Coordinates of C-alpha atoms and ligand atoms in Angstrom, one line a residue:
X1 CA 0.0 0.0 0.0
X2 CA 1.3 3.4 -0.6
X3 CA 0.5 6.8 1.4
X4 CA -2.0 9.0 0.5
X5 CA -0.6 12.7 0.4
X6 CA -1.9 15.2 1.8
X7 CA -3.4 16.7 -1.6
X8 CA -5.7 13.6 -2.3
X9 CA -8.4 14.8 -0.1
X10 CA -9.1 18.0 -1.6
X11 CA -8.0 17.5 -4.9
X12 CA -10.4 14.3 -5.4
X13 CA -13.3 16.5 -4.8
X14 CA -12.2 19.0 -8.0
X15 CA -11.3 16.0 -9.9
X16 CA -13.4 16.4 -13.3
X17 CA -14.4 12.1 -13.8
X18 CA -15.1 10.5 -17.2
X19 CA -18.9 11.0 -16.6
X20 CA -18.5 14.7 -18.0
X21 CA -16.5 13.6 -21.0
X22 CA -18.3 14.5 -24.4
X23 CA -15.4 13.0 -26.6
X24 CA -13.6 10.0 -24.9
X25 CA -10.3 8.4 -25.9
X26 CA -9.6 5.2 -23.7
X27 CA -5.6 3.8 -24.4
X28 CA -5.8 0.2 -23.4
X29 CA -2.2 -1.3 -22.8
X30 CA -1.2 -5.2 -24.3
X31 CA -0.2 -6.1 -20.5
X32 CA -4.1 -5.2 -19.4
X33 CA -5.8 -7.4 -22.8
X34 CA -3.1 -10.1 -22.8
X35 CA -1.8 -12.6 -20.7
X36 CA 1.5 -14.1 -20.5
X37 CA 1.0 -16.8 -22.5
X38 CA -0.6 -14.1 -25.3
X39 CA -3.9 -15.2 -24.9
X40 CA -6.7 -12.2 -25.0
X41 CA -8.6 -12.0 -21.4
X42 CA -11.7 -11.8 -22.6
X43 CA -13.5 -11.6 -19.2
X44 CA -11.5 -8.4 -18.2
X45 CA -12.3 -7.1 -22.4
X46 CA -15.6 -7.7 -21.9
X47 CA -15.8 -5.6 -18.3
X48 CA -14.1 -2.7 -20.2
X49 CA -16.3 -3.1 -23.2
X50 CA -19.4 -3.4 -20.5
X51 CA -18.2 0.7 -19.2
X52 CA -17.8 1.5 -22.5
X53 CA -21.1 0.9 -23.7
X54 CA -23.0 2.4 -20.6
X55 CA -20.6 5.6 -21.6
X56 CA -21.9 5.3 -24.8
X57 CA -25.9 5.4 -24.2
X58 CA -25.2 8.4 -22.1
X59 CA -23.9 9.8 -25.0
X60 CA -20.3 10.2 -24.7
X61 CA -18.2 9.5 -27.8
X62 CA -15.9 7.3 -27.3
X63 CA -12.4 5.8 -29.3
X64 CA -10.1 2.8 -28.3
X65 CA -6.5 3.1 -28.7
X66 CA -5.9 -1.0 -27.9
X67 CA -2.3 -1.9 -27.9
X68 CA -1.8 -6.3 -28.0
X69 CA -1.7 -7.1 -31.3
X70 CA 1.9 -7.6 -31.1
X71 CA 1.9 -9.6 -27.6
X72 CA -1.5 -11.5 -29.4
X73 CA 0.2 -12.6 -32.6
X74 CA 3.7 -13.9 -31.5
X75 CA 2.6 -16.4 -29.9
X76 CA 0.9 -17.7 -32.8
X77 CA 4.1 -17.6 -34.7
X78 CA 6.1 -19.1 -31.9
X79 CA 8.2 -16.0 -31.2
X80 CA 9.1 -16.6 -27.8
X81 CA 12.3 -14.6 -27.4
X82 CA 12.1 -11.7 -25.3
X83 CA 13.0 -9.3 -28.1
X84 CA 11.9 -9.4 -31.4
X85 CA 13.5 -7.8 -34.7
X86 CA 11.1 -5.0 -36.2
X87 CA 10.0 -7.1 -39.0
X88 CA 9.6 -9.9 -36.5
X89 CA 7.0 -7.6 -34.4
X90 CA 5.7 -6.7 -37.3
X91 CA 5.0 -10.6 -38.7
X92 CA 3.4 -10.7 -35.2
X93 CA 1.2 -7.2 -35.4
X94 CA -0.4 -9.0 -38.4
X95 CA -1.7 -12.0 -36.8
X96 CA -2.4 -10.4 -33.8
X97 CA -4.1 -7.7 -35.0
X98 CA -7.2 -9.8 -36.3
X99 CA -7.4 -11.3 -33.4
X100 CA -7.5 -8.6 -31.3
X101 CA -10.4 -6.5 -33.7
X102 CA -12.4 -10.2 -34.1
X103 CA -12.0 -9.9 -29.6
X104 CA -13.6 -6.3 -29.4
X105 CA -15.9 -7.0 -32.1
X106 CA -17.6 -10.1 -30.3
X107 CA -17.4 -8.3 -27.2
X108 CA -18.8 -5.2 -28.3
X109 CA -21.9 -7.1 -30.1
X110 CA -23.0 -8.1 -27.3
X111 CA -24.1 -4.5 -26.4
X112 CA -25.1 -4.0 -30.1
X113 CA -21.8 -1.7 -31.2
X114 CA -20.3 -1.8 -34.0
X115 CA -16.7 -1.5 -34.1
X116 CA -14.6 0.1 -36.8
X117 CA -10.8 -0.6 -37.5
X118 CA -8.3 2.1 -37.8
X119 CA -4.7 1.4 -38.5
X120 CA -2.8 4.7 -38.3
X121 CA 1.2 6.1 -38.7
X122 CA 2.6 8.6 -37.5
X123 CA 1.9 10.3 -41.0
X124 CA -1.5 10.3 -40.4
X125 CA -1.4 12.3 -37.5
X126 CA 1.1 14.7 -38.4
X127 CA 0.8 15.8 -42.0
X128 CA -2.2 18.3 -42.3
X129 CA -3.8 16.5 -45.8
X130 CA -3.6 13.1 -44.0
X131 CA -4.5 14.7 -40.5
X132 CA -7.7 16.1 -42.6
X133 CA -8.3 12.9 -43.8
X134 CA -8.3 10.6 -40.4
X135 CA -9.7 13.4 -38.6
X136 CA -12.7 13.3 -41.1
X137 CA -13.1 9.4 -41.1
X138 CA -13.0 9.4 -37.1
X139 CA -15.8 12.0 -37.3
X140 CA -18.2 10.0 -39.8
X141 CA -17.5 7.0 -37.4
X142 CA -18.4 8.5 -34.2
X143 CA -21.4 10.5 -36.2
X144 CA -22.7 6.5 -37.2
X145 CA -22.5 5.5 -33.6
X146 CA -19.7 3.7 -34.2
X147 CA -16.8 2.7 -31.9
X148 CA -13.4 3.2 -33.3
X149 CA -10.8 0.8 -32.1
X150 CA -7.3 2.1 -33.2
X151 CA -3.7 1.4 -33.1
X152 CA -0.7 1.8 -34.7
X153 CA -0.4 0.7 -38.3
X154 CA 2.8 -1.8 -37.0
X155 CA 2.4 -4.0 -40.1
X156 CA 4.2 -0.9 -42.4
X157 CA 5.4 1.3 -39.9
X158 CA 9.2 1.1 -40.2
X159 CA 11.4 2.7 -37.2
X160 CA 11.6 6.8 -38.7
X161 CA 8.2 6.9 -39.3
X162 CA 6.6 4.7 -36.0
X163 CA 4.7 6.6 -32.7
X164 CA 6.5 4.0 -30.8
X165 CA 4.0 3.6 -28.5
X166 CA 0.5 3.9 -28.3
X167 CA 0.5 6.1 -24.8
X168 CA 1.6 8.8 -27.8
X169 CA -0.9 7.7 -30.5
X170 CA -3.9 7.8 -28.4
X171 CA -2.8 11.7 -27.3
X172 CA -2.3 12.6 -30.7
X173 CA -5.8 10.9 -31.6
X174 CA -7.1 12.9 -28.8
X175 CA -5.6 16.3 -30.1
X176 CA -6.6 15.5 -33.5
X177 CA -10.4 15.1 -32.8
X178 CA -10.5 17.7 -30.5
X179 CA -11.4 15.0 -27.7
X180 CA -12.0 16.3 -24.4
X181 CA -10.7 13.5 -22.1
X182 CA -8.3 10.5 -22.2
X183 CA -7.2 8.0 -20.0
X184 CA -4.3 5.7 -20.1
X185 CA -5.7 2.7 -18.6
X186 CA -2.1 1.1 -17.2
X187 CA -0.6 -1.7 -14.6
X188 CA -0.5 1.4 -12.4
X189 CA -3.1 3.9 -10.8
X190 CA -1.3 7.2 -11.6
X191 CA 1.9 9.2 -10.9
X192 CA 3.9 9.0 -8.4
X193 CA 6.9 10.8 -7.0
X194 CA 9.3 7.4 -7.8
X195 CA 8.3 3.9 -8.6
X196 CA 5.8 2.9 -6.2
X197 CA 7.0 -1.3 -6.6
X198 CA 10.2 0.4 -5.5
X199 CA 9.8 2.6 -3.0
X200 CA 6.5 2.2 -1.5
X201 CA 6.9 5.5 0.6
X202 CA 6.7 7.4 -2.8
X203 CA 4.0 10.6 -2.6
X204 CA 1.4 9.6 -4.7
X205 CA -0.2 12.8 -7.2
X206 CA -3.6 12.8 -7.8
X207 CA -4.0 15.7 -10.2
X208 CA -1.3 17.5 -11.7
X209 CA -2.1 21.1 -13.3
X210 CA 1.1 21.4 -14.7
X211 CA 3.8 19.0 -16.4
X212 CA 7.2 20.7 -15.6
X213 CA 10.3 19.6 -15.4
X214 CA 10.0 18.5 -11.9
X215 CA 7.2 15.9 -12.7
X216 CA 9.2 14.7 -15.6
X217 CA 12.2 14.2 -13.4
X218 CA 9.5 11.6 -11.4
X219 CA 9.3 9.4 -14.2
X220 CA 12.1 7.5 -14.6
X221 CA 12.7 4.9 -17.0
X222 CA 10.7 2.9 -19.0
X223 CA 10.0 -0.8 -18.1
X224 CA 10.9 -4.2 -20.2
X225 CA 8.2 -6.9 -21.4
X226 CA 5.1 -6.3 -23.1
X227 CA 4.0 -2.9 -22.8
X228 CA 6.3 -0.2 -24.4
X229 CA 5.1 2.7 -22.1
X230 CA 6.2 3.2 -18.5
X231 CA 5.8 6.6 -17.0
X232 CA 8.1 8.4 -19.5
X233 CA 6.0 8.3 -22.8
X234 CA 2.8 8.8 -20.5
X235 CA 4.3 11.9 -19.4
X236 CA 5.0 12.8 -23.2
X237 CA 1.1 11.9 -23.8
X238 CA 0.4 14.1 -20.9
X239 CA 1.8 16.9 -22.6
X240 CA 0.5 16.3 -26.4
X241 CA -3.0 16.0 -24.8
X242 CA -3.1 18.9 -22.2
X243 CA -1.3 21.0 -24.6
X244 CA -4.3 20.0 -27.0
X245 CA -6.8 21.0 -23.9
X246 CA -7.4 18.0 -23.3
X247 CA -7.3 16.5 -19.8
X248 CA -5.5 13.3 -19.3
X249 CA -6.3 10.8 -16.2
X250 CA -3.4 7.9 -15.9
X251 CA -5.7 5.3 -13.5
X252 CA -5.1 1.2 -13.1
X253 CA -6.5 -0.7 -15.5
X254 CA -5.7 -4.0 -13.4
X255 CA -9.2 -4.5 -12.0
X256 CA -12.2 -5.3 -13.8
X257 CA -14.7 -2.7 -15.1
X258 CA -11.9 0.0 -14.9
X259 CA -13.7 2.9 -16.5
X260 CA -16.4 2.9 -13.9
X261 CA -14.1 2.3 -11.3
X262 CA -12.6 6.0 -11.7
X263 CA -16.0 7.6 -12.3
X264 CA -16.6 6.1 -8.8
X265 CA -13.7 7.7 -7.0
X266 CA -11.0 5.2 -7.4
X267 CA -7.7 6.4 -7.6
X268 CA -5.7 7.8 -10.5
X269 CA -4.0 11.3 -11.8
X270 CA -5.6 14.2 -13.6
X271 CA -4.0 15.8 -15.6
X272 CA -5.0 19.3 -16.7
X273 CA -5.8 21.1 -19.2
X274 CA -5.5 25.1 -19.7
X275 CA -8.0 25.5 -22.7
X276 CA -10.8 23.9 -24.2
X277 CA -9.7 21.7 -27.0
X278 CA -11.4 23.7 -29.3
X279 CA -9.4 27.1 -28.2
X280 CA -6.3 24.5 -28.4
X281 CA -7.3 23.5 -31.9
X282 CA -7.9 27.6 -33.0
X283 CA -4.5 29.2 -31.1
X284 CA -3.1 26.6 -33.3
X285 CA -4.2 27.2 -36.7
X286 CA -3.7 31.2 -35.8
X287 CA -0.5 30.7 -34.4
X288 CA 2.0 28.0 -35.5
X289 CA 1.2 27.3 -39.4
X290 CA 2.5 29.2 -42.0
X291 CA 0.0 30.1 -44.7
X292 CA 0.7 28.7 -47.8
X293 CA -1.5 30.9 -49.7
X294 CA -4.2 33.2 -49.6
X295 CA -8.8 33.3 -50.9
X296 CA -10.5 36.6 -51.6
X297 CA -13.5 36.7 -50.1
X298 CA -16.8 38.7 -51.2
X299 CA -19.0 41.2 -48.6
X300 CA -21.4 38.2 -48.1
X301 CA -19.1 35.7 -47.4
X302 CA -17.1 38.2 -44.9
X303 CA -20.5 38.4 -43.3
X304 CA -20.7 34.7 -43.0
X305 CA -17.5 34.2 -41.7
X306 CA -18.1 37.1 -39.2
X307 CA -21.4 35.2 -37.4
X308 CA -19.2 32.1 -37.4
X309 CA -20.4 30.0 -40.3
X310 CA -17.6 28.4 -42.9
X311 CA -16.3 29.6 -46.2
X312 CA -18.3 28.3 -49.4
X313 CA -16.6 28.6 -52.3
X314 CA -18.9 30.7 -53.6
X315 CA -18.1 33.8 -51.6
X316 CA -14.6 32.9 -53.0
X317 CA -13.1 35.9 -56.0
X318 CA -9.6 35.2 -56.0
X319 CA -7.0 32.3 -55.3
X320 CA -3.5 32.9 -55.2
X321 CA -0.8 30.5 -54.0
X322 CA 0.3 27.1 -54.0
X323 CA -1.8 25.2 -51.3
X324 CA -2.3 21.6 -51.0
X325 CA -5.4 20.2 -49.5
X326 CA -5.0 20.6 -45.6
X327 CA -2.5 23.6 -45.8
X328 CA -3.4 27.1 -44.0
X329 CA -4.3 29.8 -45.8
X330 CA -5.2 33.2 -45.5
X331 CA -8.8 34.7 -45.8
X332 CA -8.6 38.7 -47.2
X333 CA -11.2 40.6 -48.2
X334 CA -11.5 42.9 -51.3
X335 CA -8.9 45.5 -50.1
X336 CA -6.7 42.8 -49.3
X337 CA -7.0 42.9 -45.6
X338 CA -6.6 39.7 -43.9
X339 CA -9.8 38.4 -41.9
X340 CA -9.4 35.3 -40.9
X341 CA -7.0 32.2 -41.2
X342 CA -8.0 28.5 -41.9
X343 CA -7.2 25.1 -43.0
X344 CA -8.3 24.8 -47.0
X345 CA -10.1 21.4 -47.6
X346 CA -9.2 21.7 -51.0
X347 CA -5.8 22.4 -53.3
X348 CA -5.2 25.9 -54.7
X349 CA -5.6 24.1 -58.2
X350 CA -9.3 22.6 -57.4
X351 CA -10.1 26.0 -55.4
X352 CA -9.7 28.2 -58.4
X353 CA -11.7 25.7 -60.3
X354 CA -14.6 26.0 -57.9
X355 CA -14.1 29.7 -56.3
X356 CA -17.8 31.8 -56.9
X357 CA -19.1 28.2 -57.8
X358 CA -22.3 26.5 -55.4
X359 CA -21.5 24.1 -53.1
X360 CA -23.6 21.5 -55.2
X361 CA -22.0 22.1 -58.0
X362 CA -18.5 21.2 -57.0
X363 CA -18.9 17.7 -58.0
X364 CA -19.6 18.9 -61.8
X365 CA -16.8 20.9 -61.6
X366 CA -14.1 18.8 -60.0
X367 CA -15.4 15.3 -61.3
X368 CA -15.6 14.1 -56.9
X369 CA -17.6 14.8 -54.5
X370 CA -15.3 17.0 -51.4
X371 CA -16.6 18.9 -49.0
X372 CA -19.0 21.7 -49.4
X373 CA -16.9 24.2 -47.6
X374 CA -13.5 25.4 -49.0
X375 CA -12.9 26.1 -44.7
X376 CA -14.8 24.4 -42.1
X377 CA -15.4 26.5 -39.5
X378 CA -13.8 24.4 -37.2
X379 CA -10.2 24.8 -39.1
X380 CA -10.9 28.5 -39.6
X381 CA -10.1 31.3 -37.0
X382 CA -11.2 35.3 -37.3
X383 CA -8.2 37.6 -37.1
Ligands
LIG1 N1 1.0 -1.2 -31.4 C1 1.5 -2.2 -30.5 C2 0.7 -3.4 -30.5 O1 -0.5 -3.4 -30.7 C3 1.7 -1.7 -29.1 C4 2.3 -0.4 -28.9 C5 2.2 0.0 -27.4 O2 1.8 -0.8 -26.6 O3 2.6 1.1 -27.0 O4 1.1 -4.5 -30.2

């Protein structure tokens, strides 16, 4: 047992829970869904998937990032060496990966969910066109009532171009969607001032508003065996999230029924976020990306913008620059005075094609159906 600190009392009672959570990611580590001889523990899967589903008819959105595929599929390939080459994990991400989405398919049918498969890179999560792209898929899946179950693409995911761990991927899913909570669901129940299994007088944190050098120093080093994480890349997805205003809770994963056990007081860490995700998402397009190029915009469409609706391309007279699909651009008006800034959902080529055009007929124009904005409101920030 470890002490309580002094904070627990009256920090538990400012603790913000799951229960509040409108968008949900939940990162489920391989050492949680798979025992050591790499079988799947379906009792303790179907306990999680159990909390999921109650989240879910209360209306919270909710995304897996499920780690396992790896310790799932090695066994079936009788890789039984403690490390494995990359293409070896890889050989056993492929096998285990079926497994593991044929596990949270059967146990998510027996609430009625259906579960959709999403194999991302690091790619797909940092470049803006790709970005635009997941983001959009994840949105249509959650708008279906869907529950994405995601992990890292392993199968083609060579060294330069991995997450490396899916503590990382599920913060960067979480910043990507905008998602107002995550929670690292580990083999321990939250942060501590040095490794509890170690020094079982360590001060135990129960929320943390900010991650600063001095937590990071807490961390330590990251453990062998199954699960790639250990405090240290938690601490990195602490910071991806929060930084995305998102609020992070680290809380044991052990027990069965998990989620439920932190909405009912059960220890983990909070960590904080300054800003809502969506302020996160906005300083972010205003502040870091350089605009690639720049859309005249007509009275009406200024108007629009103004009362907070997106840019059609019909309120669009001029396109200069070379923009790809997902690059920031800037929004002037007829004097050439910039108004806003956003993320273009379409190339500078295909916008000139469809600038002062109606949003239905951008599939005449372009030969494909894209989006009916040329900015979504949501990538597009008033200057
Ligand atoms: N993507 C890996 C797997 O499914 C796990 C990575 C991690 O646990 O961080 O086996």
């Amino acid at each position: 047992m470890t002490r309580p600190s002094s904070q627990e009392g009256a920090a538990e009672s400012a603790q913000p829970g799951i229960s509040s959570a409108r968008r949900l990611v939940v990162k489920i580590g391989s050492a949680l869904l798979v025992d050591d001889s790499g079988t799947i523990r379906r009792e303790w899967l179907d306990a999680l998937t159990d909390d999921v589903a109650q989240l879910m008819r209360r209306g919270t959105e909710v995304l897996l990032v499920s780690s396992g595929a790896i310790a799932v599929g090695r066994r079936h390939l009788g890789l039984t060496q403690k490390t494995l080459r990359l293409e070896e994990k890889q050989a056993a991400a492929a096998t285990g990966q079926i497994r593991l989405a044929h596990a949270y398919q059967e146990s998510l049918a027996r609430h009625d969910i259906t579960v959709a498969q999403i194999l991302l890179t690091l790619e797909d999560t940092e470049v803006r066109r790709r970005h635009l792209n997941a983001r959009a898929t994840l949105n249509t899946l959650l708008r279906f009532g869907t529950l994405p179950v995601i992990n890292e693409n392993d199968t083609v995911a060579t060294t330069e171009i991995r997450v490396g761990d899916n503590d990382r991927l599920a913060a960067r899913v979480a910043a990507m969607l905008g998602a107002d909570t995550l929670v690292l669901l580990s083999d321990i129940d939250g942060l501590y001032s040095a490794d509890p299994r170690l020094e079982p007088d360590a001060t135990f944190f129960p929320e943390v508003a900010e991650i600063t050098p001095d937590i990071e120093a807490m961390a330590g080093v990251a453990p062998t065996g199954y699960s790639s994480g250990g405090m240290v890349t938690k601490l990195v997805a602490g910071k991806i999230a929060t930084g995305a205003g998102c609020r992070m809770a680290i809380a044991n994963g052990r027990r069965m029924h998990p989620l439920n056990a932190v909405e009912a007081g059960a220890r983990c860490t909070w960590f904080l976020a300054a800003v809502e995700p969506r302020t996160a998402r906005k300083r972010w397009i205003a502040g870091s990306l350089k605009p690639a190029g720049r859309v005249t915009v007509d009275g009406g469409a200024l108007q629009a913008l103004r009362s907070g609706k997106s840019l059609l391309p019909a309120g669009v007279t001029a396109v200069e620059g070379r923009f790809e699909r997902g690059d920031a651009v800037l929004v002037c008006d007829a004097d050439g005075n910039e108004v806003a800034r956003g993320l273009a959902a379409y190339s500078a080529a295909d916008a000139q094609r469809i600038k002062g055009h109606k949003s239905r007929e951008i599939e005449a124009v372009l030969g494909y159906r894209g989006r009916e904005e040329l900015i979504h409101r949501d990538d597009l920030v008033l200057s």
